XYZ file of C-alpha atoms in Angstrom:
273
model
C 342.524 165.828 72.958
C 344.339 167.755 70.089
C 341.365 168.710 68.709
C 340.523 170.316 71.786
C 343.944 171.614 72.241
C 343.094 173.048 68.568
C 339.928 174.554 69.320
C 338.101 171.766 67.265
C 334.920 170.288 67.464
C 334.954 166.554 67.441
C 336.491 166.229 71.351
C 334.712 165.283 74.567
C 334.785 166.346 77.981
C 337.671 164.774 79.489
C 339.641 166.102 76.444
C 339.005 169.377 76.979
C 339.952 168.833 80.674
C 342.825 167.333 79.817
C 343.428 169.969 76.603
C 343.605 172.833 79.507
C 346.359 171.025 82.045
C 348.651 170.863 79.170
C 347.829 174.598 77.573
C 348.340 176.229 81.224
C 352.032 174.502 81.014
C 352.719 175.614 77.570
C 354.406 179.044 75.675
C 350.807 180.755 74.979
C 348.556 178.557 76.559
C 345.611 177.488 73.874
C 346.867 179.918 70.903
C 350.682 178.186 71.540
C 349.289 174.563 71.324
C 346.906 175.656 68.472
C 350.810 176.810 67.127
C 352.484 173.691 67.771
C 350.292 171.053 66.718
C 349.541 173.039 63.473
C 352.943 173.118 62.682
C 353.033 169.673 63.571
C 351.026 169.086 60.408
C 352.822 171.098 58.057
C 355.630 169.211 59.043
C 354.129 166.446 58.043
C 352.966 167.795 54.638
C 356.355 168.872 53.876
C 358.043 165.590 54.624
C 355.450 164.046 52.369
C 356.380 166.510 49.412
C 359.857 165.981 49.552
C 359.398 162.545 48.929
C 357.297 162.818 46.663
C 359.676 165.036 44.257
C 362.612 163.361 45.225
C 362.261 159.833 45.717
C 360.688 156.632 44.459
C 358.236 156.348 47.257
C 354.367 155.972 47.054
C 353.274 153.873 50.004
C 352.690 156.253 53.088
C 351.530 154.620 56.197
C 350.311 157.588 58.722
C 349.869 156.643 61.901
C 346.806 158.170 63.636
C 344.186 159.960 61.528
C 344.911 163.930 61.285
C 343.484 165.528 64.767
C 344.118 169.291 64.161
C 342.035 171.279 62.182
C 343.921 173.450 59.494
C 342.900 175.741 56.295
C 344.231 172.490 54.712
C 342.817 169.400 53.579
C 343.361 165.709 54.788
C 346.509 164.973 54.382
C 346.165 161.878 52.271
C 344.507 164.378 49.590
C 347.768 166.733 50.016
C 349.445 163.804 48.838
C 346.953 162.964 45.855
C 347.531 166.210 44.978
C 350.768 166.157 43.698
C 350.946 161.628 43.895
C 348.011 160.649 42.351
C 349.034 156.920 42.012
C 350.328 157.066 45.875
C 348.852 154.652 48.038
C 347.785 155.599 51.607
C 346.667 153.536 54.397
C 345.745 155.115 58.144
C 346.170 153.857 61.037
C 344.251 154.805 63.858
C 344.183 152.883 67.480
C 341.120 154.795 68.807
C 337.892 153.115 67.830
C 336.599 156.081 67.219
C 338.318 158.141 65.342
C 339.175 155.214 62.688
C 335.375 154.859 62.200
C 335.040 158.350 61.590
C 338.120 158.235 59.226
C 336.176 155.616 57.328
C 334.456 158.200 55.225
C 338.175 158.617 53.229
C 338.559 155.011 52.851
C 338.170 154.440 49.228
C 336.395 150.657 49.827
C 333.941 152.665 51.381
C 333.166 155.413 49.081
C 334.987 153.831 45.872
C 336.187 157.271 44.290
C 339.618 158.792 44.046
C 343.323 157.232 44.793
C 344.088 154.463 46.878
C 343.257 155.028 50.925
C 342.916 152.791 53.282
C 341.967 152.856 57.007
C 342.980 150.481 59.578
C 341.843 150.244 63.205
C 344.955 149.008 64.872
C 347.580 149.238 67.720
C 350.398 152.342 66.430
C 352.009 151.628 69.323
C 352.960 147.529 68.574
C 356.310 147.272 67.466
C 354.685 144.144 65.385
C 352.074 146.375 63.812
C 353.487 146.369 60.093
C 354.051 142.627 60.047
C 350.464 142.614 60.491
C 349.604 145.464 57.532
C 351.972 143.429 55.269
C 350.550 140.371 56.034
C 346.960 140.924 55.553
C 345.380 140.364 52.492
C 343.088 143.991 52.604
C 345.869 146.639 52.950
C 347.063 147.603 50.017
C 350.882 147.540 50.887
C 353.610 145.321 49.089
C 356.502 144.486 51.551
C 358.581 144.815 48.239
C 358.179 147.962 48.274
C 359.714 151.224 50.018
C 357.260 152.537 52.443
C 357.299 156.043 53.900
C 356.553 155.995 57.856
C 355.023 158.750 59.909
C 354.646 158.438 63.405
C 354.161 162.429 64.462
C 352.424 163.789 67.064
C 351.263 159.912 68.092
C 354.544 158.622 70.470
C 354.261 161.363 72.866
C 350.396 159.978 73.839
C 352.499 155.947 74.481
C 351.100 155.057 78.082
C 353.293 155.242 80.678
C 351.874 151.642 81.769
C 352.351 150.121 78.546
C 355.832 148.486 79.336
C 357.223 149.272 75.978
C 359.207 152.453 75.687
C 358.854 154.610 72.179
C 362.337 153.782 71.207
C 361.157 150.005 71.385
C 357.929 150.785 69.337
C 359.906 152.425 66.485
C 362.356 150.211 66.488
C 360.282 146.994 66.050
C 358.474 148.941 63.142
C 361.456 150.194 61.705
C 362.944 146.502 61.864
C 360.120 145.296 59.243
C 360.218 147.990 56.924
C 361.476 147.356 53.361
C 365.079 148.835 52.790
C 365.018 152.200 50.804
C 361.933 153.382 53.619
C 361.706 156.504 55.032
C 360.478 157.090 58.785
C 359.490 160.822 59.675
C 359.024 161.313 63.670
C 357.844 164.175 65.871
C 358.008 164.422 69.163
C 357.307 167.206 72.210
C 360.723 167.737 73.806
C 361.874 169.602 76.803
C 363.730 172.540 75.922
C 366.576 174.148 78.363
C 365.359 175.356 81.458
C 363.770 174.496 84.564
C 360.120 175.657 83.867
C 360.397 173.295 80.755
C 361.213 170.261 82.542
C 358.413 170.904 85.354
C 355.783 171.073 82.769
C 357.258 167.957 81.488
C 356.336 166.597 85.082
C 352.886 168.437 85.962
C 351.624 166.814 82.394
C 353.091 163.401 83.184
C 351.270 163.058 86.177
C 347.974 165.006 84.861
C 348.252 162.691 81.362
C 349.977 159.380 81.737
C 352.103 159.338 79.466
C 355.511 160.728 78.863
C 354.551 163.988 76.894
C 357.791 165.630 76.470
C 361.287 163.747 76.192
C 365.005 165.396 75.804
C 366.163 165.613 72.210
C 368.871 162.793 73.130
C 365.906 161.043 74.184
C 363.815 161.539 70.882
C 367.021 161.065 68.954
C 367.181 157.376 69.940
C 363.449 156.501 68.169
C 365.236 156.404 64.677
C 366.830 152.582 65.113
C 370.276 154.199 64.492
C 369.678 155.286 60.816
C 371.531 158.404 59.799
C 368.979 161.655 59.479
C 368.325 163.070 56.362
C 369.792 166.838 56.435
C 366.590 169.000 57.309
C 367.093 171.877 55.264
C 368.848 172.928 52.114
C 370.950 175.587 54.914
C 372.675 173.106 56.393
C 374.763 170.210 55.758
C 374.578 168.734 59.352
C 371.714 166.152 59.737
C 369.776 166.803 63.098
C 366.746 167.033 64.838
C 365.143 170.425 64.633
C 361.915 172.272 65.717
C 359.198 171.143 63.275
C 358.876 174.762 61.655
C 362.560 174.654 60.728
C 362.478 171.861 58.926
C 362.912 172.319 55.050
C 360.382 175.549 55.895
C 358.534 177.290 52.938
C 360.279 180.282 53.421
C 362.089 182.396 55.818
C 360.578 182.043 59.072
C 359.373 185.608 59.883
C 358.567 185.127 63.725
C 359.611 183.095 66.100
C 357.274 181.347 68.827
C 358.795 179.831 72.366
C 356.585 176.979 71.728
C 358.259 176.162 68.520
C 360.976 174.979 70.916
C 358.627 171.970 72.206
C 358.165 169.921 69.223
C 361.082 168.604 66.609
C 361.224 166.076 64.037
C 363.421 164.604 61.764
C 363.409 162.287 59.304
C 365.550 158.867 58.361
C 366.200 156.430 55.408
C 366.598 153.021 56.423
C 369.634 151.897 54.417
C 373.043 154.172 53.472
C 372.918 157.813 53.900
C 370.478 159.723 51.772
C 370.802 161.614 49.472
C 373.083 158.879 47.773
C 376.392 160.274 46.575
């Protein structure tokens, strides 16, 4: 369904049916979602750099396989690029996609860094027990771990009976201390329109799409958030584009609003004083 929202090519039917209830709700329709998820990604990259250059990390476990097509490469090979000794491992709960993913598994092709792909449920708050338990992912539960659950909460079903706060915090629970957990999430911004399209693509989807900040804030199991720019001293959630951006942002887009992330260290406050 992000793929179709994307204008991509590996999406069915019923995503693309789906793809156009949400555009018709959102700032700019197709070109705004094309806007939002992509920026979802480059969120994603950047959270991936920074700890990269500034921490000890080199596990990253990214839950669901990239879904929006960018100028960019995979993101694992983003990561090789400047980590060549990182390990990766993918998650991916649709059948599907995880066997198409299989072509970056390196047990599969046996070239490059370590990445691993895993057909599994993103959305069990046991699911790393599991990937530290079994004996084929390459992850030591010694080790800090960097999380990434972006763009995947917002798709929980409604009917599942766990909330996202629930999911997170189960995951969270089994990390190793010194792990970092990046999440995005499509919020409602103010306004009235905002929260109706939060209703129109509950009842079109399933699934809680877009959630109040206070809401989102709650899916970090109480960790402090690391500050998300070098502007600011005040740790928050902010729209994915604003956080620790390239650059000065030169435009501004409504649906930038939609989506924010933020990113926490499970132990004391980081950066350490």
């Amino acid at each position: 369904m992000i793929d179709a929202l994307v204008d991509g090519k590996d999406n069915y039917v019923e995503d693309r049916k789906v793809a156009d209830k949400i555009a018709q709700v959102l700032p700019g329709g197709f070109e705004g979602a094309k806007r939002l998820f992509t920026e979802d990604f480059w969120f994603r990259v950047r959270v991936c750099r920074m700890l990269i250059s500034r921490t000890e990390v080199s596990h990253f476990v990214l839950l669901g396989v990239d879904q929006c097509e960018t100028s960019a490469a995979p993101l694992h090979k983003l990561i090789h690029r400047d980590a060549p000794d990182a390990v990766v491992v993918y998650v991916e709960p649709e059948l599907d996609s995880a066997t198409h993913a299989l072509a970056f598994d390196t047990r599969t092709n046996e070239r490059g860094p370590v990445v691993h792909v895993v057909h599994d449920d993103i959305y069990d708050p046991a699911l790393l027990t599991r990937l530290f338990e079994s004996s084929s992912v390459p992850l030591d539960a010694s080790e800090p771990v960097a999380l990434l659950h972006c763009a995947t909460l917002p798709f929980l079903p409604s009917g599942s009976g766990t909330t996202p706060a629930e999911v997170t915090a189960g995951q969270i629970d089994t990390l190793p201390e010194g792990s970092f957990i990046a999440v995005s999430h499509l919020c409602i911004p103010d306004g009235a329109a905002a929260v109706r399209a939060a209703n129109v693509l509950e009842e079109s989807f399933g699934t809680r799409l877009c959630r109040p900040e206070a809401e989102i804030a709650t899916f970090f199991g109480g960790f402090p958030l690391v500050v998300p720019s070098p502007l600011t001293a005040q740790p928050a959630l902010v729209p994915c584009s604003k956080w620790y951006p390239p650059g000065p942002l030169l435009e501004r887009f409504a649906v930038d609003d939609y989506n924010v992330g933020a990113v926490t260290h499970k132990g004391k406050p980081w950066p350490f004083a």
